[in-house]
PDB file of C-alpha atoms and ligand atoms in Angstrom:
ATOM      1  CA  MET A   4      -6.256 -23.020 -12.590  1.00 46.00           C
ATOM      2  CA  ASN A   5      -8.284 -23.550 -15.751  1.00 47.00           C
ATOM      3  CA  ASP A   6     -11.531 -25.394 -15.095  1.00 53.00           C
ATOM      4  CA  TYR A   7     -10.885 -27.823 -17.951  1.00 67.00           C
ATOM      5  CA  MET A   8      -7.869 -29.181 -16.113  1.00 80.00           C
ATOM      6  CA  LYS A   9      -8.198 -32.288 -14.022  1.00 87.00           C
ATOM      7  CA  THR A  10      -6.586 -31.645 -10.641  1.00 88.00           C
ATOM      8  CA  GLU A  11      -6.491 -33.228  -7.195  1.00 87.00           C
ATOM      9  CA  GLY A  12      -7.584 -31.381  -4.053  1.00 87.00           C
ATOM     10  CA  THR A  13      -6.965 -27.764  -3.131  1.00 87.00           C
ATOM     11  CA  LEU A  14      -4.074 -26.232  -5.051  1.00 88.00           C
ATOM     12  CA  TYR A  15      -1.735 -23.614  -3.613  1.00 88.00           C
ATOM     13  CA  ARG A  16       0.532 -21.313  -5.565  1.00 91.00           C
ATOM     14  CA  PRO A  17       2.540 -18.243  -4.516  1.00 91.00           C
ATOM     15  CA  PRO A  18       0.704 -14.940  -5.118  1.00 89.00           C
ATOM     16  CA  ALA A  19       3.591 -13.839  -7.348  1.00 90.00           C
ATOM     17  CA  GLU A  20       2.750 -16.711  -9.735  1.00 93.00           C
ATOM     18  CA  ALA A  21      -0.852 -15.558 -10.270  1.00 91.00           C
ATOM     19  CA  ASN A  22      -0.245 -15.082 -14.006  1.00 92.00           C
ATOM     20  CA  THR A  23       1.940 -18.150 -14.478  1.00 96.00           C
ATOM     21  CA  PHE A  24       0.824 -21.396 -16.128  1.00 96.00           C
ATOM     22  CA  LEU A  25       0.083 -23.749 -13.214  1.00 96.00           C
ATOM     23  CA  LEU A  26       0.548 -27.481 -13.586  1.00 96.00           C
ATOM     24  CA  GLN A  27       0.040 -30.195 -10.988  1.00 96.00           C
ATOM     25  CA  VAL A  28       2.847 -32.745 -11.359  1.00 96.00           C
ATOM     26  CA  THR A  29       2.679 -34.248  -7.869  1.00 96.00           C
ATOM     27  CA  ALA A  30       0.045 -34.177  -5.147  1.00 94.00           C
ATOM     28  CA  GLY A  31       0.725 -33.429  -1.486  1.00 94.00           C
ATOM     29  CA  CYS A  32       3.960 -32.993   0.438  1.00 94.00           C
ATOM     30  CA  THR A  33       6.509 -35.689   1.368  1.00 94.00           C
ATOM     31  CA  HIS A  34       7.005 -34.183   4.835  1.00 95.00           C
ATOM     32  CA  ASN A  35       3.413 -33.236   5.698  1.00 93.00           C
ATOM     33  CA  ALA A  36       4.340 -32.769   9.343  1.00 95.00           C
ATOM     34  CA  CYS A  37       4.919 -29.062  10.058  1.00 96.00           C
ATOM     35  CA  ARG A  38       2.789 -28.261  13.100  1.00 97.00           C
ATOM     36  CA  PHE A  39       1.246 -25.101  11.611  1.00 96.00           C
ATOM     37  CA  CYS A  40       0.428 -26.513   8.155  1.00 94.00           C
ATOM     38  CA  ASN A  41      -2.950 -27.817   7.026  1.00 91.00           C
ATOM     39  CA  MET A  42      -2.340 -27.641   3.293  1.00 90.00           C
ATOM     40  CA  TYR A  43      -2.007 -31.295   2.376  1.00 89.00           C
ATOM     41  CA  ARG A  44      -3.032 -33.176   5.536  1.00 86.00           C
ATOM     42  CA  ASP A  45      -5.470 -35.440   3.700  1.00 83.00           C
ATOM     43  CA  LYS A  46      -3.442 -35.803   0.520  1.00 87.00           C
ATOM     44  CA  PRO A  47      -0.650 -38.396   0.650  1.00 90.00           C
ATOM     45  CA  PHE A  48       2.293 -37.523  -1.588  1.00 94.00           C
ATOM     46  CA  HIS A  49       2.196 -39.128  -5.032  1.00 95.00           C
ATOM     47  CA  LEU A  50       2.942 -38.460  -8.680  1.00 95.00           C
ATOM     48  CA  ILE A  51       0.064 -37.286 -10.844  1.00 95.00           C
ATOM     49  CA  ASP A  52      -0.857 -40.016 -13.278  1.00 94.00           C
ATOM     50  CA  GLU A  53       0.925 -39.539 -16.604  1.00 94.00           C
ATOM     51  CA  ASP A  54      -2.322 -39.815 -18.604  1.00 95.00           C
ATOM     52  CA  ILE A  55      -3.806 -36.960 -16.580  1.00 95.00           C
ATOM     53  CA  LEU A  56      -0.646 -34.890 -17.007  1.00 95.00           C
ATOM     54  CA  ARG A  57      -0.753 -35.523 -20.766  1.00 96.00           C
ATOM     55  CA  ARG A  58      -4.437 -34.632 -20.998  1.00 95.00           C
ATOM     56  CA  ASN A  59      -3.898 -31.390 -19.077  1.00 95.00           C
ATOM     57  CA  LEU A  60      -0.953 -30.430 -21.267  1.00 96.00           C
ATOM     58  CA  GLN A  61      -2.894 -31.242 -24.438  1.00 95.00           C
ATOM     59  CA  GLU A  62      -5.802 -29.115 -23.248  1.00 94.00           C
ATOM     60  CA  GLU A  63      -3.557 -26.187 -22.420  1.00 95.00           C
ATOM     61  CA  LYS A  64      -1.717 -26.516 -25.733  1.00 95.00           C
ATOM     62  CA  ARG A  65      -5.063 -26.461 -27.548  1.00 94.00           C
ATOM     63  CA  ILE A  66      -5.936 -23.140 -25.883  1.00 94.00           C
ATOM     64  CA  CYS A  67      -2.443 -21.746 -26.597  1.00 95.00           C
ATOM     65  CA  ASP A  68      -2.843 -22.715 -30.261  1.00 95.00           C
ATOM     66  CA  ILE A  69      -6.194 -20.894 -30.466  1.00 95.00           C
ATOM     67  CA  TYR A  70      -4.706 -17.641 -29.134  1.00 95.00           C
ATOM     68  CA  GLY A  71      -1.285 -18.100 -30.706  1.00 95.00           C
ATOM     69  CA  ARG A  72       0.350 -17.344 -27.346  1.00 95.00           C
ATOM     70  CA  TYR A  73       2.651 -19.838 -25.702  1.00 96.00           C
ATOM     71  CA  HIS A  74       3.875 -20.138 -22.124  1.00 97.00           C
ATOM     72  CA  LYS A  75       7.484 -19.499 -21.213  1.00 97.00           C
ATOM     73  CA  ARG A  76       7.081 -20.088 -17.516  1.00 98.00           C
ATOM     74  CA  ALA A  77       5.310 -22.746 -15.444  1.00 98.00           C
ATOM     75  CA  PHE A  78       4.766 -23.136 -11.722  1.00 98.00           C
ATOM     76  CA  LEU A  79       4.738 -26.832 -10.866  1.00 98.00           C
ATOM     77  CA  MET A  80       2.574 -28.029  -7.971  1.00 95.00           C
ATOM     78  CA  ASP A  81       1.850 -29.360  -5.339  1.00 90.00           C
ATOM     79  CA  GLY A  82       3.998 -28.577  -2.396  1.00 84.00           C
ATOM     80  CA  ASP A  83       6.959 -30.765  -3.096  1.00 86.00           C
ATOM     81  CA  VAL A  84       7.741 -31.371  -6.783  1.00 94.00           C
ATOM     82  CA  PHE A  85      11.425 -30.685  -6.122  1.00 97.00           C
ATOM     83  CA  SER A  86      11.531 -33.737  -3.839  1.00 96.00           C
ATOM     84  CA  LEU A  87      11.583 -35.885  -6.999  1.00 97.00           C
ATOM     85  CA  SER A  88      15.010 -37.173  -7.981  1.00 97.00           C
ATOM     86  CA  ALA A  89      16.919 -35.153 -10.576  1.00 98.00           C
ATOM     87  CA  ASP A  90      16.308 -37.949 -13.121  1.00 98.00           C
ATOM     88  CA  LYS A  91      12.557 -38.011 -12.466  1.00 97.00           C
ATOM     89  CA  LEU A  92      12.403 -34.213 -12.598  1.00 98.00           C
ATOM     90  CA  GLU A  93      14.264 -34.219 -15.911  1.00 98.00           C
ATOM     91  CA  GLU A  94      11.783 -36.792 -17.258  1.00 97.00           C
ATOM     92  CA  LYS A  95       8.822 -34.609 -16.174  1.00 97.00           C
ATOM     93  CA  LEU A  96      10.308 -31.396 -17.594  1.00 98.00           C
ATOM     94  CA  GLU A  97      11.009 -33.078 -20.919  1.00 97.00           C
ATOM     95  CA  PHE A  98       7.472 -34.465 -20.946  1.00 97.00           C
ATOM     96  CA  ILE A  99       6.083 -30.944 -20.437  1.00 97.00           C
ATOM     97  CA  ARG A 100       8.372 -29.553 -23.165  1.00 97.00           C
ATOM     98  CA  ARG A 101       7.017 -32.087 -25.653  1.00 97.00           C
ATOM     99  CA  TYR A 102       3.720 -30.163 -25.528  1.00 96.00           C
ATOM    100  CA  MET A 103       5.196 -26.760 -24.680  1.00 96.00           C
ATOM    101  CA  PRO A 104       8.556 -26.339 -26.399  1.00 96.00           C
ATOM    102  CA  SER A 105       8.489 -22.587 -25.658  1.00 96.00           C
ATOM    103  CA  MET A 106       8.881 -23.258 -21.916  1.00 97.00           C
ATOM    104  CA  GLU A 107      11.955 -21.538 -20.450  1.00 97.00           C
ATOM    105  CA  THR A 108      11.453 -21.517 -16.671  1.00 98.00           C
ATOM    106  CA  PHE A 109      10.058 -24.062 -14.241  1.00 98.00           C
ATOM    107  CA  SER A 110       9.392 -22.621 -10.792  1.00 98.00           C
ATOM    108  CA  MET A 111       8.142 -24.666  -7.822  1.00 98.00           C
ATOM    109  CA  TYR A 112       8.208 -24.990  -4.046  1.00 96.00           C
ATOM    110  CA  ALA A 113      11.358 -26.703  -2.776  1.00 97.00           C
ATOM    111  CA  ALA A 114      12.184 -27.981   0.701  1.00 96.00           C
ATOM    112  CA  VAL A 115      15.714 -27.531   2.035  1.00 97.00           C
ATOM    113  CA  ARG A 116      15.982 -31.323   2.428  1.00 96.00           C
ATOM    114  CA  SER A 117      15.126 -31.799  -1.275  1.00 96.00           C
ATOM    115  CA  ILE A 118      18.053 -29.577  -2.274  1.00 97.00           C
ATOM    116  CA  LYS A 119      20.317 -31.426   0.156  1.00 96.00           C
ATOM    117  CA  ASN A 120      19.391 -34.743  -1.492  1.00 95.00           C
ATOM    118  CA  LYS A 121      20.729 -33.575  -4.849  1.00 98.00           C
ATOM    119  CA  SER A 122      24.362 -33.427  -5.924  1.00 98.00           C
ATOM    120  CA  ASP A 123      25.985 -30.254  -7.250  1.00 98.00           C
ATOM    121  CA  ALA A 124      25.921 -31.841 -10.711  1.00 98.00           C
ATOM    122  CA  ASP A 125      22.163 -32.535 -10.308  1.00 98.00           C
ATOM    123  CA  LEU A 126      21.525 -28.887  -9.432  1.00 98.00           C
ATOM    124  CA  GLU A 127      23.533 -27.669 -12.433  1.00 98.00           C
ATOM    125  CA  ARG A 128      21.677 -30.073 -14.727  1.00 98.00           C
ATOM    126  CA  LEU A 129      18.315 -28.884 -13.385  1.00 98.00           C
ATOM    127  CA  LYS A 130      19.353 -25.258 -13.859  1.00 98.00           C
ATOM    128  CA  ASP A 131      20.209 -26.060 -17.499  1.00 98.00           C
ATOM    129  CA  LEU A 132      16.772 -27.668 -17.891  1.00 98.00           C
ATOM    130  CA  GLY A 133      15.101 -24.415 -16.807  1.00 98.00           C
ATOM    131  CA  VAL A 134      14.542 -24.951 -13.067  1.00 98.00           C
ATOM    132  CA  ASN A 135      14.675 -21.559 -11.368  1.00 98.00           C
ATOM    133  CA  ASP A 136      12.942 -19.294  -8.831  1.00 98.00           C
ATOM    134  CA  LEU A 137      12.453 -22.012  -6.209  1.00 98.00           C
ATOM    135  CA  TYR A 138      10.202 -21.050  -3.295  1.00 98.00           C
ATOM    136  CA  ILE A 139      11.786 -22.232  -0.046  1.00 97.00           C
ATOM    137  CA  GLY A 140       9.936 -22.221   3.270  1.00 97.00           C
ATOM    138  CA  TYR A 141      12.608 -21.229   5.776  1.00 98.00           C
ATOM    139  CA  GLU A 142       9.798 -20.004   8.063  1.00 97.00           C
ATOM    140  CA  THR A 143      12.150 -18.774  10.834  1.00 98.00           C
ATOM    141  CA  GLY A 144      15.763 -17.971  11.596  1.00 98.00           C
ATOM    142  CA  LEU A 145      15.595 -19.747  14.974  1.00 98.00           C
ATOM    143  CA  ASP A 146      16.636 -23.383  15.314  1.00 98.00           C
ATOM    144  CA  ASP A 147      14.499 -24.111  18.388  1.00 98.00           C
ATOM    145  CA  VAL A 148      11.430 -22.835  16.520  1.00 98.00           C
ATOM    146  CA  LEU A 149      12.254 -25.052  13.522  1.00 98.00           C
ATOM    147  CA  THR A 150      12.408 -27.998  15.937  1.00 98.00           C
ATOM    148  CA  PHE A 151       9.186 -27.071  17.731  1.00 98.00           C
ATOM    149  CA  MET A 152       7.339 -26.610  14.445  1.00 98.00           C
ATOM    150  CA  ASN A 153       8.705 -29.946  13.209  1.00 97.00           C
ATOM    151  CA  LYS A 154      10.030 -28.379  10.004  1.00 97.00           C
ATOM    152  CA  GLY A 155      12.526 -31.205   9.578  1.00 95.00           C
ATOM    153  CA  THR A 156      15.468 -28.932   8.832  1.00 96.00           C
ATOM    154  CA  THR A 157      18.018 -26.722  10.573  1.00 97.00           C
ATOM    155  CA  LEU A 158      19.340 -23.223  10.105  1.00 97.00           C
ATOM    156  CA  ALA A 159      22.757 -24.548   9.084  1.00 97.00           C
ATOM    157  CA  ASP A 160      21.070 -26.694   6.401  1.00 97.00           C
ATOM    158  CA  SER A 161      19.186 -23.688   5.043  1.00 97.00           C
ATOM    159  CA  ILE A 162      22.356 -21.608   4.726  1.00 98.00           C
ATOM    160  CA  GLU A 163      24.386 -24.434   3.194  1.00 98.00           C
ATOM    161  CA  GLN A 164      21.712 -25.366   0.654  1.00 98.00           C
ATOM    162  CA  ALA A 165      21.142 -21.722  -0.351  1.00 98.00           C
ATOM    163  CA  ASP A 166      24.896 -21.471  -1.040  1.00 98.00           C
ATOM    164  CA  ARG A 167      24.684 -24.565  -3.244  1.00 98.00           C
ATOM    165  CA  LEU A 168      21.747 -23.114  -5.185  1.00 98.00           C
ATOM    166  CA  HIS A 169      23.686 -19.898  -5.769  1.00 98.00           C
ATOM    167  CA  ALA A 170      26.697 -21.895  -6.955  1.00 98.00           C
ATOM    168  CA  ALA A 171      24.467 -23.718  -9.455  1.00 98.00           C
ATOM    169  CA  GLY A 172      22.939 -20.411 -10.631  1.00 98.00           C
ATOM    170  CA  ILE A 173      19.448 -21.242  -9.345  1.00 98.00           C
ATOM    171  CA  HIS A 174      17.586 -18.255  -7.856  1.00 98.00           C
ATOM    172  CA  HIS A 175      15.267 -18.664  -4.922  1.00 98.00           C
ATOM    173  CA  ARG A 176      12.548 -16.857  -2.976  1.00 98.00           C
ATOM    174  CA  ALA A 177      12.457 -17.251   0.798  1.00 98.00           C
ATOM    175  CA  LEU A 178       9.252 -17.739   2.787  1.00 97.00           C
ATOM    176  CA  PHE A 179       9.009 -16.718   6.437  1.00 98.00           C
ATOM    177  CA  MET A 180       6.222 -16.424   8.976  1.00 97.00           C
ATOM    178  CA  LEU A 181       5.774 -13.434  11.275  1.00 97.00           C
ATOM    179  CA  GLY A 182       4.769 -14.506  14.786  1.00 97.00           C
ATOM    180  CA  VAL A 183       6.208 -18.003  14.334  1.00 98.00           C
ATOM    181  CA  ALA A 184       8.243 -17.860  17.563  1.00 98.00           C
ATOM    182  CA  GLY A 185       5.205 -16.929  19.656  1.00 98.00           C
ATOM    183  CA  LYS A 186       4.411 -14.193  22.151  1.00 97.00           C
ATOM    184  CA  GLY A 187       7.335 -12.215  23.538  1.00 97.00           C
ATOM    185  CA  ARG A 188       9.878 -13.385  20.935  1.00 98.00           C
ATOM    186  CA  GLY A 189       9.022 -11.054  18.051  1.00 97.00           C
ATOM    187  CA  GLU A 190      12.193  -8.945  18.201  1.00 98.00           C
ATOM    188  CA  GLU A 191      14.467 -11.983  18.534  1.00 98.00           C
ATOM    189  CA  SER A 192      12.624 -13.737  15.716  1.00 98.00           C
ATOM    190  CA  ALA A 193      12.859 -10.659  13.472  1.00 98.00           C
ATOM    191  CA  LEU A 194      16.609 -10.256  13.937  1.00 98.00           C
ATOM    192  CA  ALA A 195      17.173 -13.967  13.263  1.00 98.00           C
ATOM    193  CA  ALA A 196      14.976 -13.927  10.148  1.00 98.00           C
ATOM    194  CA  ALA A 197      16.694 -10.815   8.752  1.00 98.00           C
ATOM    195  CA  ASP A 198      20.066 -12.448   9.423  1.00 98.00           C
ATOM    196  CA  LEU A 199      18.969 -15.588   7.547  1.00 98.00           C
ATOM    197  CA  VAL A 200      17.789 -13.466   4.605  1.00 98.00           C
ATOM    198  CA  ASN A 201      21.145 -11.663   4.563  1.00 98.00           C
ATOM    199  CA  ARG A 202      23.028 -14.988   4.587  1.00 98.00           C
ATOM    200  CA  THR A 203      20.897 -16.826   2.026  1.00 98.00           C
ATOM    201  CA  LYS A 204      20.418 -13.857  -0.362  1.00 98.00           C
ATOM    202  CA  PRO A 205      17.033 -14.706  -1.902  1.00 98.00           C
ATOM    203  CA  ASP A 206      15.559 -12.587  -4.714  1.00 98.00           C
ATOM    204  CA  MET A 207      12.410 -12.238  -2.652  1.00 98.00           C
ATOM    205  CA  ALA A 208      11.794 -12.421   1.101  1.00 98.00           C
ATOM    206  CA  ARG A 209       8.144 -13.156   1.748  1.00 97.00           C
ATOM    207  CA  PHE A 210       6.753 -12.620   5.239  1.00 97.00           C
ATOM    208  CA  ILE A 211       3.251 -13.898   5.952  1.00 95.00           C
ATOM    209  CA  THR A 212       1.652 -13.613   9.366  1.00 94.00           C
ATOM    210  CA  MET A 213       1.349 -17.061  10.901  1.00 94.00           C
ATOM    211  CA  THR A 214      -2.205 -18.183  11.551  1.00 93.00           C
ATOM    212  CA  VAL A 215      -3.228 -21.027  13.821  1.00 94.00           C
ATOM    213  CA  PHE A 216      -5.693 -23.021  11.761  1.00 92.00           C
ATOM    214  CA  PRO A 217      -8.102 -25.218  13.775  1.00 91.00           C
ATOM    215  CA  ASP A 218      -7.196 -28.529  12.141  1.00 87.00           C
ATOM    216  CA  THR A 219      -3.467 -28.445  12.943  1.00 95.00           C
ATOM    217  CA  PRO A 220      -1.214 -29.803  15.702  1.00 96.00           C
ATOM    218  CA  LEU A 221      -0.356 -26.169  16.463  1.00 97.00           C
ATOM    219  CA  ALA A 222      -3.988 -25.535  17.422  1.00 97.00           C
ATOM    220  CA  GLU A 223      -3.614 -28.341  19.981  1.00 97.00           C
ATOM    221  CA  ASP A 224      -0.401 -26.703  21.231  1.00 97.00           C
ATOM    222  CA  VAL A 225      -2.258 -23.426  21.713  1.00 97.00           C
ATOM    223  CA  ALA A 226      -5.113 -25.172  23.549  1.00 97.00           C
ATOM    224  CA  ALA A 227      -2.616 -26.970  25.815  1.00 97.00           C
ATOM    225  CA  GLY A 228      -0.609 -23.799  26.499  1.00 97.00           C
ATOM    226  CA  ARG A 229       2.528 -25.076  24.751  1.00 97.00           C
ATOM    227  CA  PHE A 230       2.422 -22.177  22.289  1.00 98.00           C
ATOM    228  CA  VAL A 231       1.159 -18.655  22.945  1.00 98.00           C
ATOM    229  CA  GLU A 232       0.386 -16.550  19.894  1.00 96.00           C
ATOM    230  CA  ALA A 233       1.909 -13.108  19.510  1.00 96.00           C
ATOM    231  CA  GLY A 234      -0.557 -10.219  19.359  1.00 93.00           C
ATOM    232  CA  GLU A 235      -0.912  -8.135  16.212  1.00 94.00           C
ATOM    233  CA  LEU A 236       1.044  -5.170  17.594  1.00 95.00           C
ATOM    234  CA  GLU A 237       4.024  -7.408  18.387  1.00 96.00           C
ATOM    235  CA  ILE A 238       3.776  -8.878  14.879  1.00 96.00           C
ATOM    236  CA  LEU A 239       3.842  -5.429  13.253  1.00 97.00           C
ATOM    237  CA  MET A 240       6.864  -4.504  15.372  1.00 97.00           C
ATOM    238  CA  GLU A 241       8.529  -7.785  14.369  1.00 98.00           C
ATOM    239  CA  GLU A 242       7.918  -6.920  10.723  1.00 97.00           C
ATOM    240  CA  ARG A 243       9.443  -3.467  11.251  1.00 97.00           C
ATOM    241  CA  THR A 244      12.615  -4.977  12.745  1.00 98.00           C
ATOM    242  CA  VAL A 245      12.878  -7.411   9.826  1.00 98.00           C
ATOM    243  CA  LEU A 246      12.577  -4.543   7.340  1.00 98.00           C
ATOM    244  CA  GLU A 247      15.152  -2.444   9.188  1.00 98.00           C
ATOM    245  CA  ASN A 248      17.701  -5.251   9.241  1.00 98.00           C
ATOM    246  CA  ILE A 249      17.681  -6.792   5.766  1.00 98.00           C
ATOM    247  CA  GLN A 250      20.798  -5.525   4.027  1.00 98.00           C
ATOM    248  CA  LEU A 251      20.136  -6.580   0.436  1.00 98.00           C
ATOM    249  CA  PRO A 252      18.979  -3.599  -1.676  1.00 97.00           C
ATOM    250  CA  GLU A 253      17.951  -5.798  -4.631  1.00 97.00           C
ATOM    251  CA  THR A 254      15.784  -8.151  -2.563  1.00 98.00           C
ATOM    252  CA  HIS A 255      12.044  -7.768  -2.940  1.00 98.00           C
ATOM    253  CA  PHE A 256      10.272  -7.628   0.413  1.00 98.00           C
ATOM    254  CA  TRP A 257       6.762  -9.031   0.125  1.00 97.00           C
ATOM    255  CA  ALA A 258       4.193  -9.007   2.941  1.00 96.00           C
ATOM    256  CA  SER A 259       0.945  -8.541   1.056  1.00 92.00           C
ATOM    257  CA  HIS A 260      -0.870 -11.786   1.735  1.00 90.00           C
ATOM    258  CA  VAL A 261      -4.491 -11.793   2.820  1.00 86.00           C
ATOM    259  CA  LEU A 262      -3.085 -12.850   6.228  1.00 88.00           C
ATOM    260  CA  ASN A 263      -0.977  -9.653   6.522  1.00 91.00           C
ATOM    261  CA  SER A 264      -3.007  -6.862   8.129  1.00 88.00           C
ATOM    262  CA  ILE A 265      -0.876  -4.127   6.486  1.00 92.00           C
ATOM    263  CA  PRO A 266      -0.098  -4.989   2.853  1.00 93.00           C
ATOM    264  CA  LEU A 267       3.487  -4.054   2.017  1.00 96.00           C
ATOM    265  CA  MET A 268       5.752  -4.886  -0.890  1.00 97.00           C
ATOM    266  CA  GLY A 269       8.772  -3.245  -2.426  1.00 98.00           C
ATOM    267  CA  TYR A 270      12.502  -3.453  -2.933  1.00 98.00           C
ATOM    268  CA  ILE A 271      14.638  -3.056   0.152  1.00 98.00           C
ATOM    269  CA  GLY A 272      16.917  -0.510  -1.538  1.00 97.00           C
ATOM    270  CA  LYS A 273      14.416   1.852  -3.084  1.00 97.00           C
ATOM    271  CA  ASP A 274      11.212   1.229  -1.096  1.00 98.00           C
ATOM    272  CA  ARG A 275      12.288   0.528   2.484  1.00 97.00           C
ATOM    273  CA  GLU A 276      11.805   4.107   3.659  1.00 97.00           C
ATOM    274  CA  TRP A 277       8.151   4.452   2.649  1.00 97.00           C
ATOM    275  CA  MET A 278       7.381   0.886   3.817  1.00 97.00           C
ATOM    276  CA  LEU A 279       8.803   1.719   7.252  1.00 97.00           C
ATOM    277  CA  LYS A 280       6.831   4.966   7.380  1.00 97.00           C
ATOM    278  CA  ARG A 281       3.626   3.081   6.633  1.00 96.00           C
ATOM    279  CA  LEU A 282       4.410   0.404   9.212  1.00 96.00           C
ATOM    280  CA  ASN A 283       5.346   2.995  11.844  1.00 97.00           C
ATOM    281  CA  ARG A 284       2.077   4.847  11.279  1.00 95.00           C
ATOM    282  CA  SER A 285       0.139   1.585  11.711  1.00 94.00           C
ATOM    283  CA  ILE A 286       2.071   0.787  14.887  1.00 95.00           C
ATOM    284  CA  ASP A 287       1.551   4.276  16.336  1.00 95.00           C
ATOM    285  CA  GLU A 288      -2.177   4.217  15.579  1.00 92.00           C
ATOM    286  CA  PHE A 289      -2.763   0.557  16.461  1.00 90.00           C
ATOM    287  CA  ASP A 290      -6.048  -0.071  18.260  1.00 85.00           C
ATOM    288  CA  GLU A 291      -6.393  -3.656  19.527  1.00 84.00           C
ATOM    289  CA  GLU A 292     -10.192  -3.570  19.897  1.00 82.00           C
ATOM    290  CA  LYS A 293     -10.721  -2.106  16.449  1.00 84.00           C
ATOM    291  CA  PHE A 294      -8.306  -4.636  14.947  1.00 85.00           C
ATOM    292  CA  LYS A 295     -10.153  -7.600  16.502  1.00 81.00           C
ATOM    293  CA  LYS A 296     -13.480  -6.342  15.153  1.00 80.00           C
ATOM    294  CA  THR A 297     -12.297  -5.578  11.641  1.00 78.00           C
ATOM    295  CA  PHE A 298      -9.651  -8.169  10.729  1.00 78.00           C
ATOM    296  CA  LYS A 299     -10.169 -11.920  10.616  1.00 75.00           C
ATOM    297  CA  ARG A 300      -7.744 -14.580   9.416  1.00 70.00           C
ATOM    298  CA  THR A 301      -9.688 -17.542   8.095  1.00 67.00           C
ATOM    299  CA  HIS A 302      -7.752 -19.224   5.283  1.00 65.00           C
ATOM    300  CA  LEU A 303      -4.500 -19.244   3.351  1.00 64.00           C
TER     301      LEU A 303
HETATM  302  S1  LIG B   8       4.770 -26.253   5.401  1.00 96.72           S
HETATM  303 FE1  LIG B   8       5.517 -27.107   3.478  1.00 96.72          FE
HETATM  304  S2  LIG B   8       6.936 -28.741   4.131  1.00 96.72           S
HETATM  305 FE2  LIG B   8       5.678 -28.264   5.899  1.00 96.72          FE
HETATM  306  S3  LIG B   8       3.980 -29.734   5.815  1.00 96.72           S
HETATM  307 FE3  LIG B   8       3.286 -27.853   4.781  1.00 96.72          FE
HETATM  308  S4  LIG B   8       3.725 -28.165   2.616  1.00 96.72           S
HETATM  309 FE4  LIG B   8       4.926 -29.691   3.773  1.00 96.72          FE
END
């Protein structure tokens, strides 16, 4: 984010959007209740004031004019811009285009429930307005884990809404967490996640290792014994099973977050073999004591 932009709170964007123009249109998340999430706890969901949005767009346009280079893609933040109604989204996209007529694609995070709340005609209209590459947090392919984590959605919803996005021509990128089902369920969780990827057909399947942050309800669950974290070796084996079972050659597998101990990314079709070799070597050579001393997960 440019330091001349006025923004609210900590901003999060997908690593793949590191070179994209970032614009805060809303603050917070309408759900704000997933047990593992600490991203927007202190930030109630609201629209960014239009004067601030205008000022930020004017500032960015001024810089674009200086360099003679104009954005074609924007990533809209915070966590839940797609929860706006189709009419409100259209109004915001048109507002942005007034300052940036070169804009072709608007990417953003989208919750399954926010897709469900829109009609097929809404989705087609948004596609025509440039909405694409939605990032959807499926998190897991297991319904009981979705319930436990208070995700507010079901597996059936995820599959149905992905089908509707495909029908409207909107691409999406799926977000999952390794270790989300807890100790002893890695293999089951991996098979379910790979199955969900195969059914929902995202362009990208992103797998980040779940981390229990201290200021979350999940940390209380761990303290009370309601949730037992999987160890790193189980997580690496879970990742291997996911990789072995995704059947979409064109899908980009991405597990290179700072929270992943073994950075891996590549296309399932052409890169799976070397990714599995690397993962297998790490599993074969895994040393728990060394891992604990050398790898710490502290922040997203
Ligand atoms: S994980 Fe996503 S939907 Fe859940 S509380 Fe966090 S930002 Fe909201």
